[in-house]
Short mmCIF file of C-alpha atoms in Angstrom, two decimals:
data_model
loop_
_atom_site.label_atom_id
_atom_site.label_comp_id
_atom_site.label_asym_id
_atom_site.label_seq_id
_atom_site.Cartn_x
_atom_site.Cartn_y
_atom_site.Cartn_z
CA UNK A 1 0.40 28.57 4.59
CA UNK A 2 -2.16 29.64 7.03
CA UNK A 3 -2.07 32.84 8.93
CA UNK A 4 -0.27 32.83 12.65
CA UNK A 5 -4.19 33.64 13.57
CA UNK A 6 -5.59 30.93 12.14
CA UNK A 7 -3.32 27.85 13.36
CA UNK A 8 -5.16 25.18 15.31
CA UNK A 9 -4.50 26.23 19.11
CA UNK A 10 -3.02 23.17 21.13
CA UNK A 11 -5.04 23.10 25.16
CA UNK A 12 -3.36 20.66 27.38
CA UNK A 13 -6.43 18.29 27.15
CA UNK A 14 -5.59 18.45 22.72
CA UNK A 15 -2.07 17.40 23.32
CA UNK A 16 -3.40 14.50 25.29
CA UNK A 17 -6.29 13.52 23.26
CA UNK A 18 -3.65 13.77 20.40
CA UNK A 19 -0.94 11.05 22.78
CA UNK A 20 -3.99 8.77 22.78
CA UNK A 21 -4.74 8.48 19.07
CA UNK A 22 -3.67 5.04 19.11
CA UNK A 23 -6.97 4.09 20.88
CA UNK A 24 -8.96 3.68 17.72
CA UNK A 25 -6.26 1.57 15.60
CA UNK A 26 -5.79 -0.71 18.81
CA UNK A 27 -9.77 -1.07 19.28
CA UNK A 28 -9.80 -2.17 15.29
CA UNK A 29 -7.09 -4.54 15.44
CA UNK A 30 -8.62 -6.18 18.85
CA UNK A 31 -11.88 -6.27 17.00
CA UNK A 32 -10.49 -8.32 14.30
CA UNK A 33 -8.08 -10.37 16.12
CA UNK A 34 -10.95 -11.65 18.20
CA UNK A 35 -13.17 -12.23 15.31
CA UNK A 36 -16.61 -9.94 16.66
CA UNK A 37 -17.55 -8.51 12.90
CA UNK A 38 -17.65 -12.22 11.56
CA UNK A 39 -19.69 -13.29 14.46
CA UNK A 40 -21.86 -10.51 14.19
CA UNK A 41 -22.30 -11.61 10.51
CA UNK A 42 -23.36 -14.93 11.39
CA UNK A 43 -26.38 -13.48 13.49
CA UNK A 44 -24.48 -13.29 16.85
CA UNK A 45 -25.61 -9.91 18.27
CA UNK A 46 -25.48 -9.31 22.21
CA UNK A 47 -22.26 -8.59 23.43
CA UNK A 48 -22.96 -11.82 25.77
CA UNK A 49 -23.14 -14.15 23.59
CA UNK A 50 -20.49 -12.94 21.11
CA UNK A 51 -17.94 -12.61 24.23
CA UNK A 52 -18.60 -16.70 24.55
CA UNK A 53 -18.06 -17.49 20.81
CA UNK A 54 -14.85 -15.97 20.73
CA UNK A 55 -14.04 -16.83 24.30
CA UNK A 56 -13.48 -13.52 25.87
CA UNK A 57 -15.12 -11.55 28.88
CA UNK A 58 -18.39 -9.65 28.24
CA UNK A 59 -17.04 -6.32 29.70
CA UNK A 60 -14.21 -6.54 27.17
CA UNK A 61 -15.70 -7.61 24.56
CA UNK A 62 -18.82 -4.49 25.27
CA UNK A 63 -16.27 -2.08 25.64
CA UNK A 64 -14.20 -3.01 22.26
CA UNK A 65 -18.01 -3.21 20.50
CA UNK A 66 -19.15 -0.21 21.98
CA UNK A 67 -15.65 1.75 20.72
CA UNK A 68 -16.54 -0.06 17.36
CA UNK A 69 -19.90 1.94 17.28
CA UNK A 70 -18.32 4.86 17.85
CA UNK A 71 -15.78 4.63 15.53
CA UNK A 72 -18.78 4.00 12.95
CA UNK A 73 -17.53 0.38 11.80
CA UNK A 74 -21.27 -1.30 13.71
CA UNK A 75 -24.36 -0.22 14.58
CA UNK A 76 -26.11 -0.53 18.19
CA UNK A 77 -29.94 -1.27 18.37
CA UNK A 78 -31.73 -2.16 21.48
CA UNK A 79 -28.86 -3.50 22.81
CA UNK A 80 -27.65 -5.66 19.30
CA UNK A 81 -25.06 -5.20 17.12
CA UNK A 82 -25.05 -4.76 13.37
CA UNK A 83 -22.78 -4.51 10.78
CA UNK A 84 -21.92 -1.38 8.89
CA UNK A 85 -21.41 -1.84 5.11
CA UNK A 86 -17.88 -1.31 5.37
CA UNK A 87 -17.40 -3.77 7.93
CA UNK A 88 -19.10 -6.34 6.56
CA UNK A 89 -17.15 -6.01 2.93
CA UNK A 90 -13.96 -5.61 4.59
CA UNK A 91 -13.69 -7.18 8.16
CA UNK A 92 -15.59 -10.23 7.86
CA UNK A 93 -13.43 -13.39 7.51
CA UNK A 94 -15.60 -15.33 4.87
CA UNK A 95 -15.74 -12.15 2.49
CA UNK A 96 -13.93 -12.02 -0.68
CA UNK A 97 -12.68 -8.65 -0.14
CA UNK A 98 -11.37 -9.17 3.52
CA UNK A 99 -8.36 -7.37 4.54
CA UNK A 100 -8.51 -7.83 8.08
CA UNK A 101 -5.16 -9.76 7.88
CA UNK A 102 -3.08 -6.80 7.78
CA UNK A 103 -5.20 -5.42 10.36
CA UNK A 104 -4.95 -7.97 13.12
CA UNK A 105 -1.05 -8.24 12.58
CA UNK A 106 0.83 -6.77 14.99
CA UNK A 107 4.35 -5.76 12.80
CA UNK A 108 3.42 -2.24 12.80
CA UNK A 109 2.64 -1.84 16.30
CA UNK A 110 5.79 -3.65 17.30
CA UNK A 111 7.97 -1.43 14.76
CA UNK A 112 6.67 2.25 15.97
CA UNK A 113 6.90 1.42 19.17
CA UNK A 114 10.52 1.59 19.04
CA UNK A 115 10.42 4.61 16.96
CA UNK A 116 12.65 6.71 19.52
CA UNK A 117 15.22 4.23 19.54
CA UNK A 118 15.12 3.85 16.05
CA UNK A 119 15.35 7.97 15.60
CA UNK A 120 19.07 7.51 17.45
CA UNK A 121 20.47 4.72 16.37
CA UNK A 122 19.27 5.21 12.58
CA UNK A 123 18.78 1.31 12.95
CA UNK A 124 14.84 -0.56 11.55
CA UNK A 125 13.44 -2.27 13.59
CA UNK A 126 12.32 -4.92 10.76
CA UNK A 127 14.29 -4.81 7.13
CA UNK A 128 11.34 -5.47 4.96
CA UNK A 129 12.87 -4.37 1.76
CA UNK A 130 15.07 -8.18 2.60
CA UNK A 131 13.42 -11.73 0.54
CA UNK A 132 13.13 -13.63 3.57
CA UNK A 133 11.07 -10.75 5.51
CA UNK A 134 9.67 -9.86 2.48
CA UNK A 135 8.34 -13.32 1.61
CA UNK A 136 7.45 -13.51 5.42
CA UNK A 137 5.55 -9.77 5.93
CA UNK A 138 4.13 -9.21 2.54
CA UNK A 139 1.83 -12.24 1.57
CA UNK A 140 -0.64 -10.68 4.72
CA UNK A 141 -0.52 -7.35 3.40
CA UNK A 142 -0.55 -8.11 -0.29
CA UNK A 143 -4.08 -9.32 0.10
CA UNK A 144 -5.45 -5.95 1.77
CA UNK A 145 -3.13 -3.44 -1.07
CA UNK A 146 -5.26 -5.53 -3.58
CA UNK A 147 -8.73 -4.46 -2.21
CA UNK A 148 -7.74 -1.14 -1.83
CA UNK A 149 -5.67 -0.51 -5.11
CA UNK A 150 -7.68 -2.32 -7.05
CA UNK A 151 -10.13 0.55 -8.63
CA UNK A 152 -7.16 3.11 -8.80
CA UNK A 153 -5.07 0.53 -11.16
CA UNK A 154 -8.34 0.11 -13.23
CA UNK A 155 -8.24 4.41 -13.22
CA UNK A 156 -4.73 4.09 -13.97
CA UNK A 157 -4.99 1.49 -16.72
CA UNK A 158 -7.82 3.46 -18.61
CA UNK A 159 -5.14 6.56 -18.56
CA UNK A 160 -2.45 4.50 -19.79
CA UNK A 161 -4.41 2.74 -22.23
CA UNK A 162 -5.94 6.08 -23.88
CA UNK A 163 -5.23 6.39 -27.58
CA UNK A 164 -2.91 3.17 -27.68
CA UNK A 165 -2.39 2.20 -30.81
CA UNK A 166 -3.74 -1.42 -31.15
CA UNK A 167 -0.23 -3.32 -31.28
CA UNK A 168 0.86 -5.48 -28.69
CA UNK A 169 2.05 -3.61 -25.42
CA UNK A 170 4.73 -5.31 -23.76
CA UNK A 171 4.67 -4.28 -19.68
CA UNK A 172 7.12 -4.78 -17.00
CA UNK A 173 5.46 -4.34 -13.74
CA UNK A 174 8.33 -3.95 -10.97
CA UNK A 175 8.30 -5.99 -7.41
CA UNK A 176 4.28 -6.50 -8.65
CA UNK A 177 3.02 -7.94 -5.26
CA UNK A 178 -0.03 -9.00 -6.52
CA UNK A 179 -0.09 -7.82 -9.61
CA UNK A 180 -2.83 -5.40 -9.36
CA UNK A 181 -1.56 -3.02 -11.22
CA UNK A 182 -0.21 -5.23 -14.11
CA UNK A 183 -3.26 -7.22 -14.40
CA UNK A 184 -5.53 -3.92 -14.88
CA UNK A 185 -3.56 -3.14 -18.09
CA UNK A 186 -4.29 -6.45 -19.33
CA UNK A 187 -7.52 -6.17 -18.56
CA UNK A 188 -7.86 -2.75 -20.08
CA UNK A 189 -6.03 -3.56 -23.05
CA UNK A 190 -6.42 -7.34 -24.85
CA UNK A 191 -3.21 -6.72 -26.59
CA UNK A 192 -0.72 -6.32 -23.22
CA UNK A 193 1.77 -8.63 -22.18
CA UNK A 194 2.83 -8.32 -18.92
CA UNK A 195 5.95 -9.67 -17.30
CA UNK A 196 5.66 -9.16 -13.24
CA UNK A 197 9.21 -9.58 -11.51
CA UNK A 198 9.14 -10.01 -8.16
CA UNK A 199 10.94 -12.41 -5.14
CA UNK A 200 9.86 -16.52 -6.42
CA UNK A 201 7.00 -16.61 -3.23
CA UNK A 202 5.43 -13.53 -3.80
CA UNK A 203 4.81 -14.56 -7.70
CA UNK A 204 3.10 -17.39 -6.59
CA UNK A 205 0.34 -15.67 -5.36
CA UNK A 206 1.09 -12.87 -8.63
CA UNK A 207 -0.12 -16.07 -10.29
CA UNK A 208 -2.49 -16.81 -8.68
CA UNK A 209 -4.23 -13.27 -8.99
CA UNK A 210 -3.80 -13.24 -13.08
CA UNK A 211 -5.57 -16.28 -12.79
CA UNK A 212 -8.42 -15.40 -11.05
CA UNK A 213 -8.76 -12.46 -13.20
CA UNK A 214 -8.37 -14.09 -16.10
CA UNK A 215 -5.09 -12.66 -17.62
CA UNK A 216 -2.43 -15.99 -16.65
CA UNK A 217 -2.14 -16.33 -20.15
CA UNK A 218 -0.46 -13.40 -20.89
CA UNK A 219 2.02 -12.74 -17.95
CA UNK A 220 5.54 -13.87 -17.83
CA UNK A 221 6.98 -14.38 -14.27
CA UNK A 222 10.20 -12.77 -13.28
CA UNK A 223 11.96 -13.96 -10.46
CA UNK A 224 14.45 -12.15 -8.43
CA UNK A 225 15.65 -9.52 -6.07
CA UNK A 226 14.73 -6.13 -8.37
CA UNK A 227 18.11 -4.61 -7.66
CA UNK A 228 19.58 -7.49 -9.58
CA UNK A 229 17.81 -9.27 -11.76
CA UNK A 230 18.03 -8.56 -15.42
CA UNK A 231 16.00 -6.88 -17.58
CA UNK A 232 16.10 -6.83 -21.58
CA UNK A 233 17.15 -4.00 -23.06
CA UNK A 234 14.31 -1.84 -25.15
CA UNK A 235 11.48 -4.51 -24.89
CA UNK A 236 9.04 -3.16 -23.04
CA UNK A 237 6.31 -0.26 -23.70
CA UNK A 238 5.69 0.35 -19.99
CA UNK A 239 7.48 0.07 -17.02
CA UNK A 240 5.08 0.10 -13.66
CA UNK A 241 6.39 0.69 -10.44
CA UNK A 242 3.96 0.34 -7.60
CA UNK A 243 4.54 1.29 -4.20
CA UNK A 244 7.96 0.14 -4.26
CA UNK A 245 10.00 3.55 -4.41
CA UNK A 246 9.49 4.25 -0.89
CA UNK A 247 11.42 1.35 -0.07
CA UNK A 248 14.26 1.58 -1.40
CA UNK A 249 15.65 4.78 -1.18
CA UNK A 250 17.41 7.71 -3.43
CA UNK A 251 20.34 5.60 -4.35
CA UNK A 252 18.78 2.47 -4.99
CA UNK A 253 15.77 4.31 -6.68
CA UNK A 254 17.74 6.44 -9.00
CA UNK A 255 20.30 3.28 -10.70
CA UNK A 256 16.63 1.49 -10.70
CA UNK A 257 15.57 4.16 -12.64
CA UNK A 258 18.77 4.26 -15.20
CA UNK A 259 18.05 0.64 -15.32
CA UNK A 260 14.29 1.11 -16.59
CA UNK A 261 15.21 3.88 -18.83
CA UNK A 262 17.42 1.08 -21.13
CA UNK A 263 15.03 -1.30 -20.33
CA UNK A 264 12.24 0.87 -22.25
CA UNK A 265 11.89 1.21 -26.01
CA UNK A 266 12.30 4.65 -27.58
CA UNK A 267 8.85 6.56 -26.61
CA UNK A 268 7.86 4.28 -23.79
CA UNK A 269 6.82 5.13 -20.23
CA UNK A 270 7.71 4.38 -16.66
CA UNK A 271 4.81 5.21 -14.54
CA UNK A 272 5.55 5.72 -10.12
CA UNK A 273 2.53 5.09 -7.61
CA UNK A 274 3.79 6.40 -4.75
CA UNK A 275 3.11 8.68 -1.63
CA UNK A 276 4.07 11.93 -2.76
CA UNK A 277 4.55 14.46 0.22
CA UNK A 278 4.55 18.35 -1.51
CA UNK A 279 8.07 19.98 -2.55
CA UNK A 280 8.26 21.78 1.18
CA UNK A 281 7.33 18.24 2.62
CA UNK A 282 4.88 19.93 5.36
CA UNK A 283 2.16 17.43 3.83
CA UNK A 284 -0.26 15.89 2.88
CA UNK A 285 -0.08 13.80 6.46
CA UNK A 286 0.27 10.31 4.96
CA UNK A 287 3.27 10.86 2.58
CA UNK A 288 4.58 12.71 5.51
CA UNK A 289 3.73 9.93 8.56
CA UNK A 290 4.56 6.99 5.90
CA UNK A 291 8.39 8.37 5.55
CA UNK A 292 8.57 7.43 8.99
CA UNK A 293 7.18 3.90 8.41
CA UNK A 294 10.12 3.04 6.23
CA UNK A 295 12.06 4.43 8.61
CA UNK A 296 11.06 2.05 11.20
CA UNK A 297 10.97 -0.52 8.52
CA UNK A 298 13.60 -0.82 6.39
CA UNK A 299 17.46 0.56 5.97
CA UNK A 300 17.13 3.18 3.71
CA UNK A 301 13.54 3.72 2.67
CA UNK A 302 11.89 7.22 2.51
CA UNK A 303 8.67 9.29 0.55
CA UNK A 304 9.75 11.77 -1.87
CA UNK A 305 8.98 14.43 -3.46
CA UNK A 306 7.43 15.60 -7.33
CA UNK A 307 10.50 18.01 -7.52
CA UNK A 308 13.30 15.07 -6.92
CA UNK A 309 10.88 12.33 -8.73
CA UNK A 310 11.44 14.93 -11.72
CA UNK A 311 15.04 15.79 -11.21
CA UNK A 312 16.03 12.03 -11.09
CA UNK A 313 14.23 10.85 -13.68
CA UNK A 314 15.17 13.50 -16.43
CA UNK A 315 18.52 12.41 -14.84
CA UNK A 316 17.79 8.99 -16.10
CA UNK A 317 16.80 9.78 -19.50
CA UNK A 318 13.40 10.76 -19.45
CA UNK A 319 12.24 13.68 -21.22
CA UNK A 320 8.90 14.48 -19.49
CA UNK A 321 7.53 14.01 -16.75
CA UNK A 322 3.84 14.49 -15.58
CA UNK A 323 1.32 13.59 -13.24
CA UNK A 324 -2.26 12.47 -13.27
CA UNK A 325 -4.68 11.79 -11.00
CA UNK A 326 -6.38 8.24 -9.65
CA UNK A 327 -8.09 8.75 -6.59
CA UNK A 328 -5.22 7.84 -4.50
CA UNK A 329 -3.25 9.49 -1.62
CA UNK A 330 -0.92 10.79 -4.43
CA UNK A 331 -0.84 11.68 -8.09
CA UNK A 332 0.16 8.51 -10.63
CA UNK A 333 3.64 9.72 -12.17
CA UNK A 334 4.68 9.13 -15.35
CA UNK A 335 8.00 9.40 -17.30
CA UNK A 336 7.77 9.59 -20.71
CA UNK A 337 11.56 8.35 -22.77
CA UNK A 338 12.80 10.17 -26.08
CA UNK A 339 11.54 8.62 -28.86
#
């Protein structure tokens, strides 16, 4: 912890620089909703004549551009507009890697900005963690957790892969979304079956990502709500739960956790990617902020912590527990069962 000396030093003008943070997020999401970065790819450049191809005024539309610039997502040149390389992997429409889906939806913006109310009455504003929200919200941001968890599942996959021995791995990856982190095992690994379990719409588009990577053939499809549906007892190798912890909370997390531990053979693993605030919870700042998120967004969700990730799961059976890294927000998890 930092000396009493050495704290950052809050002036009036910080605390209301700090109130206005939302600026930049707003600016982004405007950007996209109006559709500037895919104009701009298609060789429209003045701030003119993109404000008339996606029907706006020209001093918006120069303001939000000019706030784009600064926020280093284009480039200005005699009075043009160009595309950074971020923005024009991520932001424009026709790319393959596009998440500006997530970005131009207005859930979160809605949710937070109830966050007072919510603080009182202990009351979400949305209940994501529910199949008809969850087959409503999570298609959109699916999509974007691909892009972006896409080379940490490959880093992942490698780790879990290491020293295998060459039989057949059977995988259970837990309310799989996409199936990102599934589909780098089998990638990794020719040998891996994977069986993704998640609500009936979301593993239509599960499918449809093991397809275009190539894997379809060996994933099984799992429908159901994960706090009931059943799972065999000691088949699989591997148990993968991404990004789901948060929403669920403790209680739900830890009979999820009995649940994998019978689930898994003697020796096999159950790996958590989560956001992983430290023991004291005073950071890092997106564990920390994202607790909040689930509090806005669902009944019981939360982030926790290595220390009660460790006490739950030895709780559950596990023997060891131990971390490693992938280049993500937090440190990959993973649980290792008695053999």
């Amino acid at each position: 912890m930092a000396n009493k000396e050495n704290r950052q030093k809050f002036e009036p003008f910080d605390l209301l620089r700090l109130n206005m943070s939302f600026m930049p997020s707003r600016v982004l999401t405007a950007g996209v909703q109006l559709g500037v970065f895919s104009q701009i790819a298609g060789g429209i450049r003045r701030a003119k004549a993109i404000a008339e191809k996606v029907q706006a005024t020209e001093r918006g539309t120069r303001m939000v551009l000019d706030a784009l610039v600064a926020m280093e997502l284009l480039r200005k040149i005699g009075g043009e507009y160009h595309l950074t390389d971020p923005a024009s992997r991520y932001l424009v429409r026709e790319s393959a890697d596009y998440i500006g889906g997530v970005l131009s939806d207005n859930h979160l913006w809605e949710s937070w900005g109830c966050l007072t109310d919510i603080v009182r009455t202990g009351k979400p504003h949305y209940r994501v963690e529910r199949q008809n929200q969850a087959e409503d919200f999570f298609p959109v941001l699916i999509k974007a957790l691909h892009v972006a968890n896409r080379q940490p599942a490959r880093r992942a996959a490698q780790i879990l892969c290491k020293g295998a021995r060459n039989r057949e791995m059977e995988v259970l990856d837990v309310a799989c979304g996409s199936g990102v982190w599934g589909i780098a095992v089998a990638q990794s690994k020719s040998t891996a079956r994977v069986t993704a379990q998640d609500y009936p719409g979301i593993l239509e588009i599960t499918r449809q990502y093991a397809r275009q990577h190539g894997v379809e053939s060996r994933f099984n499809f799992l429908p159901g709500n994960l706090k009931e549906v059943k799972f065999d007892n000691a088949r699989y190798d591997l148990a993968i739960l991404g990004n789901i912890v948060h929403s669920e909370g403790e209680v739900a997390a830890r009979s999820l956790f009995r649940r994998l531990s019978a689930t898994l053979k003697p020796g096999g693993r159950m790996v958590i990617i989560d956001m992983v605030p430290n023991n004291q919870r005073t950071g890092p700042a997106f564990p920390i902020f994202f607790a909040i998120n689930m509090l806005v967004n669902t009944s019981h969700g939360d982030t926790f912590t290595r220390a009660e990730y460790t006490a739950w799961l030895k709780q559950a059976g596990f023997k060891k527990v131990v971390t490693a890294e992938i280049g993500l927000h937090s440190p990959m998890l993973i649980a290792t069962k008695p053999a």
